[in-house]
């Protein structure tokens, strides 16, 4: 993933890395600070039923922070790319970009758009699509080819204004998960990830990735 965003002009001052376990000892091995967490999980019948119930329950929820950058997913297997965009777009104050960064340019061009307009703009963005496809050809699990049938999905967790948000391009809006802070963000996001895992206890196809400040 670091290579993917590097190809799009993000400087490697922050790095994506696997979270190898959920207990405090293993979480303590994750470099800090962490500004985003990505969760790869299986899309099962249980999850789809929960997703539908959640949307119905939250459709009248209070307005989320206007500072959140949210983009809908309209391209089949672009969830990895959407997750990366969500992670990067909501942490631009921390991250650094090359002067000619296609990703930074995309974020600037879409900053005032609606989530649906951003999705349409992404469909036509050749630089991001080409990078996605080249990553897929290298066999990276986070970037399957856009026409391949998969049942795994990426979502992002970010801290915006001291609140933990789940950003999923398949959902109609960001999901708020309560307050968080820079110091507790990883642990707070992991608690939400545990809920996903508990929903499908027979499943083992879960991967958690943290975007951490490079300590070297």
PDB file of N, CA and C in Angstrom, residues 192-203 206:
ATOM      1  N   UNK A 192     -13.619  -1.161  17.296  1.00  0.00           N
ATOM      2  CA  UNK A 192     -14.651  -1.282  16.256  1.00  0.00           C
ATOM      3  C   UNK A 192     -14.347  -2.484  15.367  1.00  0.00           C
ATOM      4  N   UNK A 193     -13.073  -2.703  15.054  1.00  0.00           N
ATOM      5  CA  UNK A 193     -12.691  -3.869  14.253  1.00  0.00           C
ATOM      6  C   UNK A 193     -13.105  -5.165  14.950  1.00  0.00           C
ATOM      7  N   UNK A 194     -12.983  -5.196  16.268  1.00  0.00           N
ATOM      8  CA  UNK A 194     -13.377  -6.385  17.032  1.00  0.00           C
ATOM      9  C   UNK A 194     -14.865  -6.687  16.860  1.00  0.00           C
ATOM     10  N   UNK A 195     -15.669  -5.640  16.730  1.00  0.00           N
ATOM     11  CA  UNK A 195     -17.108  -5.829  16.523  1.00  0.00           C
ATOM     12  C   UNK A 195     -17.355  -6.501  15.175  1.00  0.00           C
ATOM     13  N   UNK A 196     -16.614  -6.082  14.150  1.00  0.00           N
ATOM     14  CA  UNK A 196     -16.726  -6.726  12.842  1.00  0.00           C
ATOM     15  C   UNK A 196     -16.382  -8.208  12.951  1.00  0.00           C
ATOM     16  N   UNK A 197     -15.327  -8.518  13.683  1.00  0.00           N
ATOM     17  CA  UNK A 197     -14.892  -9.907  13.820  1.00  0.00           C
ATOM     18  C   UNK A 197     -15.900 -10.728  14.616  1.00  0.00           C
ATOM     19  N   UNK A 198     -16.461 -10.134  15.658  1.00  0.00           N
ATOM     20  CA  UNK A 198     -17.429 -10.853  16.489  1.00  0.00           C
ATOM     21  C   UNK A 198     -18.708 -11.162  15.723  1.00  0.00           C
ATOM     22  N   UNK A 199     -19.000 -10.355  14.721  1.00  0.00           N
ATOM     23  CA  UNK A 199     -20.208 -10.552  13.926  1.00  0.00           C
ATOM     24  C   UNK A 199     -20.107 -11.835  13.093  1.00  0.00           C
ATOM     25  N   UNK A 200     -18.887 -12.202  12.701  1.00  0.00           N
ATOM     26  CA  UNK A 200     -18.649 -13.414  11.913  1.00  0.00           C
ATOM     27  C   UNK A 200     -17.550 -14.235  12.582  1.00  0.00           C
ATOM     28  N   UNK A 201     -17.850 -14.857  13.716  1.00  0.00           N
ATOM     29  CA  UNK A 201     -16.803 -15.535  14.492  1.00  0.00           C
ATOM     30  C   UNK A 201     -16.146 -16.713  13.777  1.00  0.00           C
ATOM     31  N   UNK A 202     -16.798 -17.272  12.764  1.00  0.00           N
ATOM     32  CA  UNK A 202     -16.207 -18.395  12.034  1.00  0.00           C
ATOM     33  C   UNK A 202     -15.228 -17.934  10.960  1.00  0.00           C
ATOM     34  N   UNK A 203     -15.228 -16.641  10.682  1.00  0.00           N
ATOM     35  CA  UNK A 203     -14.372 -16.098   9.624  1.00  0.00           C
ATOM     36  C   UNK A 203     -12.967 -15.785  10.145  1.00  0.00           C
ATOM     37  N   UNK A 206      -9.643 -11.572   8.037  1.00  0.00           N
ATOM     38  CA  UNK A 206      -9.593 -10.175   8.474  1.00  0.00           C
ATOM     39  C   UNK A 206      -8.144  -9.705   8.461  1.00  0.00           C
TER      40      UNK A 206
END
